[in-house]
């Protein structure tokens, strides 16, 4: 028997419409107004591991923020973020991950510019 852990190179959250319709908590969704420098909370089901780093070689620990509709279907990055903290906890017998992230940059979803190559932030 092993420990089920998912390594996530990005933070994938649901569209805010899922919160507005009562399907998701607000922390499970991309905020309506992403602003550079703002700190937001996130919530994901499962034991997830995110990259925490200040190494400038890899863009100061920046990772993509994407929207997901489920089943590992992700949008292109909508922002560059930095995970500030991540904590695992049990709720009703299920493992969850919660944390905080800071928005470093916000991208135009219609701009074809590449903002990440693998885990390296392209500026």
GROMACS .gro file of N, CA and C in nm:
model
  369
    1UNK      N    1   0.085  -0.118   0.000
    1UNK     CA    2   0.000   0.000   0.000
    1UNK      C    3   0.089   0.124   0.000
    2UNK      N    4   0.055   0.221  -0.080
    2UNK     CA    5   0.135   0.342  -0.088
    2UNK      C    6   0.056   0.463  -0.048
    3UNK      N    7   0.122   0.575  -0.061
    3UNK     CA    8   0.060   0.704  -0.031
    3UNK      C    9   0.027   0.769  -0.165
    4UNK      N   10  -0.099   0.804  -0.184
    4UNK     CA   11  -0.141   0.866  -0.309
    4UNK      C   12  -0.114   1.016  -0.301
    5UNK      N   13  -0.024   1.062  -0.389
    5UNK     CA   14   0.014   1.203  -0.394
    5UNK      C   15   0.017   1.245  -0.540
    6UNK      N   16  -0.030   1.365  -0.567
    6UNK     CA   17  -0.024   1.417  -0.703
    6UNK      C   18   0.069   1.537  -0.706
    7UNK      N   19   0.167   1.534  -0.795
    7UNK     CA   20   0.258   1.646  -0.815
    7UNK      C   21   0.197   1.736  -0.922
    8UNK      N   22   0.176   1.862  -0.891
    8UNK     CA   23   0.114   1.954  -0.985
    8UNK      C   24   0.211   2.064  -1.026
    9UNK      N   25   0.244   2.072  -1.157
    9UNK     CA   26   0.333   2.178  -1.205
    9UNK      C   27   0.259   2.310  -1.229
   10UNK      N   28   0.128   2.310  -1.203
   10UNK     CA   29   0.046   2.429  -1.221
   10UNK      C   30  -0.064   2.425  -1.115
   11UNK      N   31  -0.138   2.534  -1.104
   11UNK     CA   32  -0.256   2.536  -1.019
   11UNK      C   33  -0.375   2.548  -1.112
   12UNK      N   34  -0.460   2.445  -1.113
   12UNK     CA   35  -0.576   2.440  -1.201
   12UNK      C   36  -0.702   2.455  -1.117
   13UNK      N   37  -0.774   2.564  -1.139
   13UNK     CA   38  -0.896   2.593  -1.065
   13UNK      C   39  -1.014   2.603  -1.160
   14UNK      N   40  -1.133   2.590  -1.107
   14UNK     CA   41  -1.256   2.595  -1.187
   14UNK      C   42  -1.294   2.739  -1.219
   15UNK      N   43  -1.379   2.754  -1.319
   15UNK     CA   44  -1.432   2.885  -1.354
   15UNK      C   45  -1.522   2.934  -1.241
   16UNK      N   46  -1.524   3.063  -1.218
   16UNK     CA   47  -1.601   3.123  -1.109
   16UNK      C   48  -1.750   3.093  -1.120
   17UNK      N   49  -1.797   3.061  -1.239
   17UNK     CA   50  -1.939   3.028  -1.258
   17UNK      C   51  -1.978   2.905  -1.176
   18UNK      N   52  -1.882   2.816  -1.148
   18UNK     CA   53  -1.913   2.697  -1.067
   18UNK      C   54  -1.941   2.735  -0.922
   19UNK      N   55  -1.877   2.843  -0.874
   19UNK     CA   56  -1.908   2.892  -0.739
   19UNK      C   57  -2.043   2.963  -0.738
   20UNK      N   58  -2.066   3.043  -0.839
   20UNK     CA   59  -2.191   3.119  -0.846
   20UNK      C   60  -2.313   3.028  -0.856
   21UNK      N   61  -2.295   2.910  -0.916
   21UNK     CA   62  -2.407   2.815  -0.928
   21UNK      C   63  -2.417   2.722  -0.806
   22UNK      N   64  -2.324   2.741  -0.709
   22UNK     CA   65  -2.330   2.662  -0.586
   22UNK      C   66  -2.261   2.527  -0.593
   23UNK      N   67  -2.188   2.499  -0.701
   23UNK     CA   68  -2.122   2.369  -0.718
   23UNK      C   69  -1.987   2.360  -0.647
   24UNK      N   70  -1.920   2.475  -0.630
   24UNK     CA   71  -1.785   2.477  -0.574
   24UNK      C   72  -1.770   2.588  -0.472
   25UNK      N   73  -1.673   2.569  -0.382
   25UNK     CA   74  -1.635   2.676  -0.289
   25UNK      C   75  -1.556   2.780  -0.368
   26UNK      N   76  -1.556   2.903  -0.320
   26UNK     CA   77  -1.487   3.011  -0.392
   26UNK      C   78  -1.337   2.983  -0.407
   27UNK      N   79  -1.277   2.915  -0.309
   27UNK     CA   80  -1.133   2.885  -0.314
   27UNK      C   81  -1.099   2.781  -0.421
   28UNK      N   82  -1.200   2.711  -0.472
   28UNK     CA   83  -1.178   2.612  -0.577
   28UNK      C   84  -1.183   2.675  -0.716
   29UNK      N   85  -1.210   2.805  -0.722
   29UNK     CA   86  -1.232   2.873  -0.850
   29UNK      C   87  -1.134   2.988  -0.873
   30UNK      N   88  -1.113   3.020  -1.000
   30UNK     CA   89  -1.031   3.135  -1.037
   30UNK      C   90  -1.108   3.262  -0.998
   31UNK      N   91  -1.044   3.351  -0.924
   31UNK     CA   92  -1.112   3.476  -0.885
   31UNK      C   93  -1.156   3.556  -1.008
   32UNK      N   94  -1.263   3.633  -0.991
   32UNK     CA   95  -1.314   3.714  -1.102
   32UNK      C   96  -1.213   3.819  -1.145
   33UNK      N   97  -1.149   3.883  -1.050
   33UNK     CA   98  -1.057   3.993  -1.080
   33UNK      C   99  -0.916   3.958  -1.032
   34UNK      N  100  -0.840   3.895  -1.119
   34UNK     CA  101  -0.700   3.866  -1.086
   34UNK      C  102  -0.621   3.994  -1.099
   35UNK      N  103  -0.551   4.031  -0.994
   35UNK     CA  104  -0.469   4.152  -0.996
   35UNK      C  105  -0.328   4.118  -0.950
   36UNK      N  106  -0.231   4.172  -1.019
   36UNK     CA  107  -0.090   4.150  -0.984
   36UNK      C  108  -0.067   4.195  -0.840
   37UNK      N  109   0.000   4.109  -0.765
   37UNK     CA  110   0.034   4.139  -0.627
   37UNK      C  111  -0.068   4.089  -0.525
   38UNK      N  112  -0.189   4.059  -0.569
   38UNK     CA  113  -0.294   4.011  -0.478
   38UNK      C  114  -0.266   3.867  -0.436
   39UNK      N  115  -0.308   3.835  -0.314
   39UNK     CA  116  -0.294   3.700  -0.260
   39UNK      C  117  -0.433   3.639  -0.249
   40UNK      N  118  -0.446   3.516  -0.298
   40UNK     CA  119  -0.573   3.444  -0.295
   40UNK      C  120  -0.553   3.307  -0.230
   41UNK      N  121  -0.660   3.253  -0.177
   41UNK     CA  122  -0.659   3.118  -0.122
   41UNK      C  123  -0.704   3.019  -0.229
   42UNK      N  124  -0.654   2.894  -0.220
   42UNK     CA  125  -0.700   2.789  -0.310
   42UNK      C  126  -0.736   2.666  -0.229
   43UNK      N  127  -0.816   2.579  -0.290
   43UNK     CA  128  -0.858   2.454  -0.229
   43UNK      C  129  -0.869   2.349  -0.338
   44UNK      N  130  -0.803   2.235  -0.316
   44UNK     CA  131  -0.805   2.126  -0.413
   44UNK      C  132  -0.826   1.994  -0.339
   45UNK      N  133  -0.909   1.908  -0.395
   45UNK     CA  134  -0.929   1.776  -0.337
   45UNK      C  135  -0.807   1.690  -0.367
   46UNK      N  136  -0.763   1.613  -0.270
   46UNK     CA  137  -0.648   1.525  -0.287
   46UNK      C  138  -0.523   1.582  -0.222
   47UNK      N  139  -0.425   1.497  -0.208
   47UNK     CA  140  -0.296   1.538  -0.151
   47UNK      C  141  -0.206   1.581  -0.266
   48UNK      N  142  -0.190   1.712  -0.279
   48UNK     CA  143  -0.118   1.768  -0.393
   48UNK      C  144   0.010   1.837  -0.348
   49UNK      N  145   0.111   1.826  -0.431
   49UNK     CA  146   0.239   1.889  -0.403
   49UNK      C  147   0.265   1.994  -0.510
   50UNK      N  148   0.300   2.114  -0.465
   50UNK     CA  149   0.327   2.225  -0.554
   50UNK      C  150   0.471   2.272  -0.533
   51UNK      N  151   0.525   2.335  -0.635
   51UNK     CA  152   0.662   2.383  -0.630
   51UNK      C  153   0.669   2.512  -0.551
   52UNK      N  154   0.753   2.514  -0.449
   52UNK     CA  155   0.780   2.634  -0.369
   52UNK      C  156   0.927   2.667  -0.386
   53UNK      N  157   0.956   2.782  -0.446
   53UNK     CA  158   1.096   2.817  -0.472
   53UNK      C  159   1.111   2.967  -0.491
   54UNK      N  160   1.230   3.016  -0.463
   54UNK     CA  161   1.266   3.154  -0.492
   54UNK      C  162   1.378   3.161  -0.594
   55UNK      N  163   1.418   3.046  -0.649
   55UNK     CA  164   1.528   3.040  -0.743
   55UNK      C  165   1.498   3.124  -0.867
   56UNK      N  166   1.579   3.224  -0.893
   56UNK     CA  167   1.561   3.309  -1.011
   56UNK      C  168   1.590   3.232  -1.139
   57UNK      N  169   1.670   3.123  -1.129
   57UNK     CA  170   1.701   3.043  -1.247
   57UNK      C  171   1.572   2.989  -1.309
   58UNK      N  172   1.477   2.951  -1.225
   58UNK     CA  173   1.351   2.895  -1.274
   58UNK      C  174   1.238   2.996  -1.261
   59UNK      N  175   1.267   3.123  -1.273
   59UNK     CA  176   1.162   3.224  -1.273
   59UNK      C  177   1.108   3.257  -1.136
   60UNK      N  178   1.187   3.234  -1.032
   60UNK     CA  179   1.145   3.271  -0.898
   60UNK      C  180   1.031   3.187  -0.844
   61UNK      N  181   1.017   3.064  -0.892
   61UNK     CA  182   0.912   2.976  -0.842
   61UNK      C  183   0.775   3.003  -0.900
   62UNK      N  184   0.770   3.076  -1.010
   62UNK     CA  185   0.641   3.104  -1.073
   62UNK      C  186   0.588   2.980  -1.144
   63UNK      N  187   0.457   2.956  -1.130
   63UNK     CA  188   0.391   2.846  -1.200
   63UNK      C  189   0.266   2.901  -1.268
   64UNK      N  190   0.215   2.829  -1.368
   64UNK     CA  191   0.094   2.876  -1.437
   64UNK      C  192  -0.032   2.855  -1.353
   65UNK      N  193  -0.123   2.950  -1.362
   65UNK     CA  194  -0.259   2.934  -1.312
   65UNK      C  195  -0.345   2.908  -1.434
   66UNK      N  196  -0.419   2.798  -1.431
   66UNK     CA  197  -0.504   2.759  -1.543
   66UNK      C  198  -0.647   2.736  -1.495
   67UNK      N  199  -0.739   2.736  -1.589
   67UNK     CA  200  -0.876   2.696  -1.559
   67UNK      C  201  -0.890   2.549  -1.599
   68UNK      N  202  -0.970   2.476  -1.523
   68UNK     CA  203  -0.998   2.337  -1.556
   68UNK      C  204  -1.147   2.313  -1.557
   69UNK      N  205  -1.187   2.225  -1.646
   69UNK     CA  206  -1.325   2.181  -1.650
   69UNK      C  207  -1.336   2.040  -1.595
   70UNK      N  208  -1.225   1.989  -1.544
   70UNK     CA  209  -1.221   1.852  -1.494
   70UNK      C  210  -1.154   1.758  -1.593
   71UNK      N  211  -1.131   1.636  -1.550
   71UNK     CA  212  -1.068   1.533  -1.635
   71UNK      C  213  -0.935   1.578  -1.694
   72UNK      N  214  -0.860   1.657  -1.619
   72UNK     CA  215  -0.727   1.704  -1.658
   72UNK      C  216  -0.727   1.787  -1.785
   73UNK      N  217  -0.840   1.849  -1.818
   73UNK     CA  218  -0.849   1.938  -1.933
   73UNK      C  219  -0.824   2.080  -1.884
   74UNK      N  220  -0.712   2.137  -1.928
   74UNK     CA  221  -0.670   2.268  -1.880
   74UNK      C  222  -0.669   2.373  -1.991
   75UNK      N  223  -0.693   2.497  -1.950
   75UNK     CA  224  -0.679   2.610  -2.042
   75UNK      C  225  -0.530   2.642  -2.056
   76UNK      N  226  -0.499   2.732  -2.147
   76UNK     CA  227  -0.365   2.788  -2.150
   76UNK      C  228  -0.348   2.868  -2.021
   77UNK      N  229  -0.225   2.896  -1.978
   77UNK     CA  230  -0.207   2.975  -1.856
   77UNK      C  231  -0.278   3.110  -1.865
   78UNK      N  232  -0.353   3.144  -1.759
   78UNK     CA  233  -0.420   3.274  -1.754
   78UNK      C  234  -0.345   3.372  -1.665
   79UNK      N  235  -0.251   3.317  -1.587
   79UNK     CA  236  -0.170   3.403  -1.500
   79UNK      C  237  -0.046   3.326  -1.457
   80UNK      N  238   0.053   3.401  -1.412
   80UNK     CA  239   0.170   3.344  -1.348
   80UNK      C  240   0.154   3.370  -1.199
   81UNK      N  241   0.170   3.265  -1.119
   81UNK     CA  242   0.149   3.279  -0.976
   81UNK      C  243   0.268   3.219  -0.901
   82UNK      N  244   0.271   3.247  -0.774
   82UNK     CA  245   0.371   3.188  -0.685
   82UNK      C  246   0.295   3.131  -0.566
   83UNK      N  247   0.310   3.001  -0.543
   83UNK     CA  248   0.247   2.937  -0.428
   83UNK      C  249   0.322   2.982  -0.303
   84UNK      N  250   0.249   3.035  -0.207
   84UNK     CA  251   0.310   3.084  -0.083
   84UNK      C  252   0.304   2.980   0.028
   85UNK      N  253   0.199   2.900   0.028
   85UNK     CA  254   0.186   2.794   0.128
   85UNK      C  255   0.087   2.690   0.078
   86UNK      N  256   0.106   2.567   0.122
   86UNK     CA  257   0.015   2.457   0.090
   86UNK      C  258   0.011   2.364   0.210
   87UNK      N  259  -0.111   2.328   0.250
   87UNK     CA  260  -0.132   2.245   0.368
   87UNK      C  261  -0.229   2.133   0.334
   88UNK      N  262  -0.198   2.013   0.380
   88UNK     CA  263  -0.288   1.899   0.362
   88UNK      C  264  -0.372   1.882   0.487
   89UNK      N  265  -0.499   1.844   0.470
   89UNK     CA  266  -0.585   1.822   0.585
   89UNK      C  267  -0.694   1.721   0.551
   90UNK      N  268  -0.755   1.665   0.654
   90UNK     CA  269  -0.864   1.569   0.637
   90UNK      C  270  -0.997   1.637   0.664
   91UNK      N  271  -1.093   1.611   0.577
   91UNK     CA  272  -1.229   1.660   0.596
   91UNK      C  273  -1.324   1.548   0.557
   92UNK      N  274  -1.402   1.502   0.653
   92UNK     CA  275  -1.497   1.392   0.631
   92UNK      C  276  -1.429   1.269   0.569
   93UNK      N  277  -1.309   1.239   0.617
   93UNK     CA  278  -1.237   1.121   0.572
   93UNK      C  279  -1.167   1.134   0.438
   94UNK      N  280  -1.169   1.255   0.379
   94UNK     CA  281  -1.102   1.278   0.251
   94UNK      C  282  -0.987   1.375   0.270
   95UNK      N  283  -0.881   1.356   0.192
   95UNK     CA  284  -0.765   1.444   0.197
   95UNK      C  285  -0.787   1.562   0.102
   96UNK      N  286  -0.756   1.681   0.151
   96UNK     CA  287  -0.765   1.804   0.073
   96UNK      C  288  -0.634   1.881   0.086
   97UNK      N  289  -0.608   1.969  -0.009
   97UNK     CA  290  -0.494   2.060  -0.004
   97UNK      C  291  -0.547   2.202  -0.013
   98UNK      N  292  -0.503   2.286   0.080
   98UNK     CA  293  -0.542   2.427   0.076
   98UNK      C  294  -0.415   2.510   0.084
   99UNK      N  295  -0.424   2.633   0.040
   99UNK     CA  296  -0.306   2.718   0.046
   99UNK      C  297  -0.335   2.858  -0.003
  100UNK      N  298  -0.226   2.930  -0.026
  100UNK     CA  299  -0.233   3.068  -0.073
  100UNK      C  300  -0.136   3.085  -0.190
  101UNK      N  301  -0.173   3.173  -0.282
  101UNK     CA  302  -0.085   3.208  -0.394
  101UNK      C  303  -0.092   3.357  -0.420
  102UNK      N  304   0.018   3.410  -0.473
  102UNK     CA  305   0.025   3.552  -0.511
  102UNK      C  306   0.031   3.560  -0.663
  103UNK      N  307  -0.044   3.651  -0.721
  103UNK     CA  308  -0.045   3.672  -0.866
  103UNK      C  309   0.076   3.756  -0.904
  104UNK      N  310   0.158   3.703  -0.994
  104UNK     CA  311   0.278   3.772  -1.041
  104UNK      C  312   0.249   3.848  -1.171
  105UNK      N  313   0.170   3.786  -1.259
  105UNK     CA  314   0.138   3.847  -1.387
  105UNK      C  315   0.005   3.788  -1.434
  106UNK      N  316  -0.072   3.866  -1.508
  106UNK     CA  317  -0.198   3.820  -1.565
  106UNK      C  318  -0.185   3.824  -1.716
  107UNK      N  319  -0.231   3.717  -1.782
  107UNK     CA  320  -0.218   3.705  -1.927
  107UNK      C  321  -0.352   3.726  -1.996
  108UNK      N  322  -0.345   3.776  -2.119
  108UNK     CA  323  -0.463   3.786  -2.204
  108UNK      C  324  -0.488   3.648  -2.263
  109UNK      N  325  -0.604   3.590  -2.234
  109UNK     CA  326  -0.634   3.454  -2.281
  109UNK      C  327  -0.635   3.441  -2.432
  110UNK      N  328  -0.652   3.553  -2.504
  110UNK     CA  329  -0.656   3.549  -2.650
  110UNK      C  330  -0.522   3.577  -2.716
  111UNK      N  331  -0.421   3.612  -2.635
  111UNK     CA  332  -0.288   3.641  -2.688
  111UNK      C  333  -0.213   3.509  -2.708
  112UNK      N  334  -0.163   3.480  -2.827
  112UNK     CA  335  -0.094   3.354  -2.852
  112UNK      C  336   0.048   3.347  -2.794
  113UNK      N  337   0.094   3.455  -2.730
  113UNK     CA  338   0.228   3.457  -2.672
  113UNK      C  339   0.249   3.341  -2.575
  114UNK      N  340   0.364   3.279  -2.581
  114UNK     CA  341   0.399   3.171  -2.489
  114UNK      C  342   0.459   3.232  -2.364
  115UNK      N  343   0.402   3.196  -2.248
  115UNK     CA  344   0.446   3.252  -2.120
  115UNK      C  345   0.522   3.154  -2.033
  116UNK      N  346   0.513   3.024  -2.066
  116UNK     CA  347   0.587   2.920  -1.994
  116UNK      C  348   0.638   2.817  -2.093
  117UNK      N  349   0.759   2.768  -2.070
  117UNK     CA  350   0.814   2.654  -2.141
  117UNK      C  351   0.849   2.553  -2.033
  118UNK      N  352   0.770   2.448  -2.024
  118UNK     CA  353   0.780   2.351  -1.915
  118UNK      C  354   0.760   2.428  -1.786
  119UNK      N  355   0.856   2.425  -1.694
  119UNK     CA  356   0.841   2.498  -1.569
  119UNK      C  357   0.911   2.634  -1.570
  120UNK      N  358   0.968   2.670  -1.681
  120UNK     CA  359   1.042   2.798  -1.687
  120UNK      C  360   0.953   2.909  -1.740
  121UNK      N  361   0.944   3.016  -1.665
  121UNK     CA  362   0.865   3.134  -1.704
  121UNK      C  363   0.938   3.206  -1.816
  122UNK      N  364   0.867   3.236  -1.925
  122UNK     CA  365   0.922   3.310  -2.038
  122UNK      C  366   0.875   3.454  -2.024
  123UNK      N  367   0.971   3.546  -2.021
  123UNK     CA  368   0.936   3.688  -2.005
  123UNK      C  369   0.977   3.764  -2.129
   0.00000   0.00000   0.00000
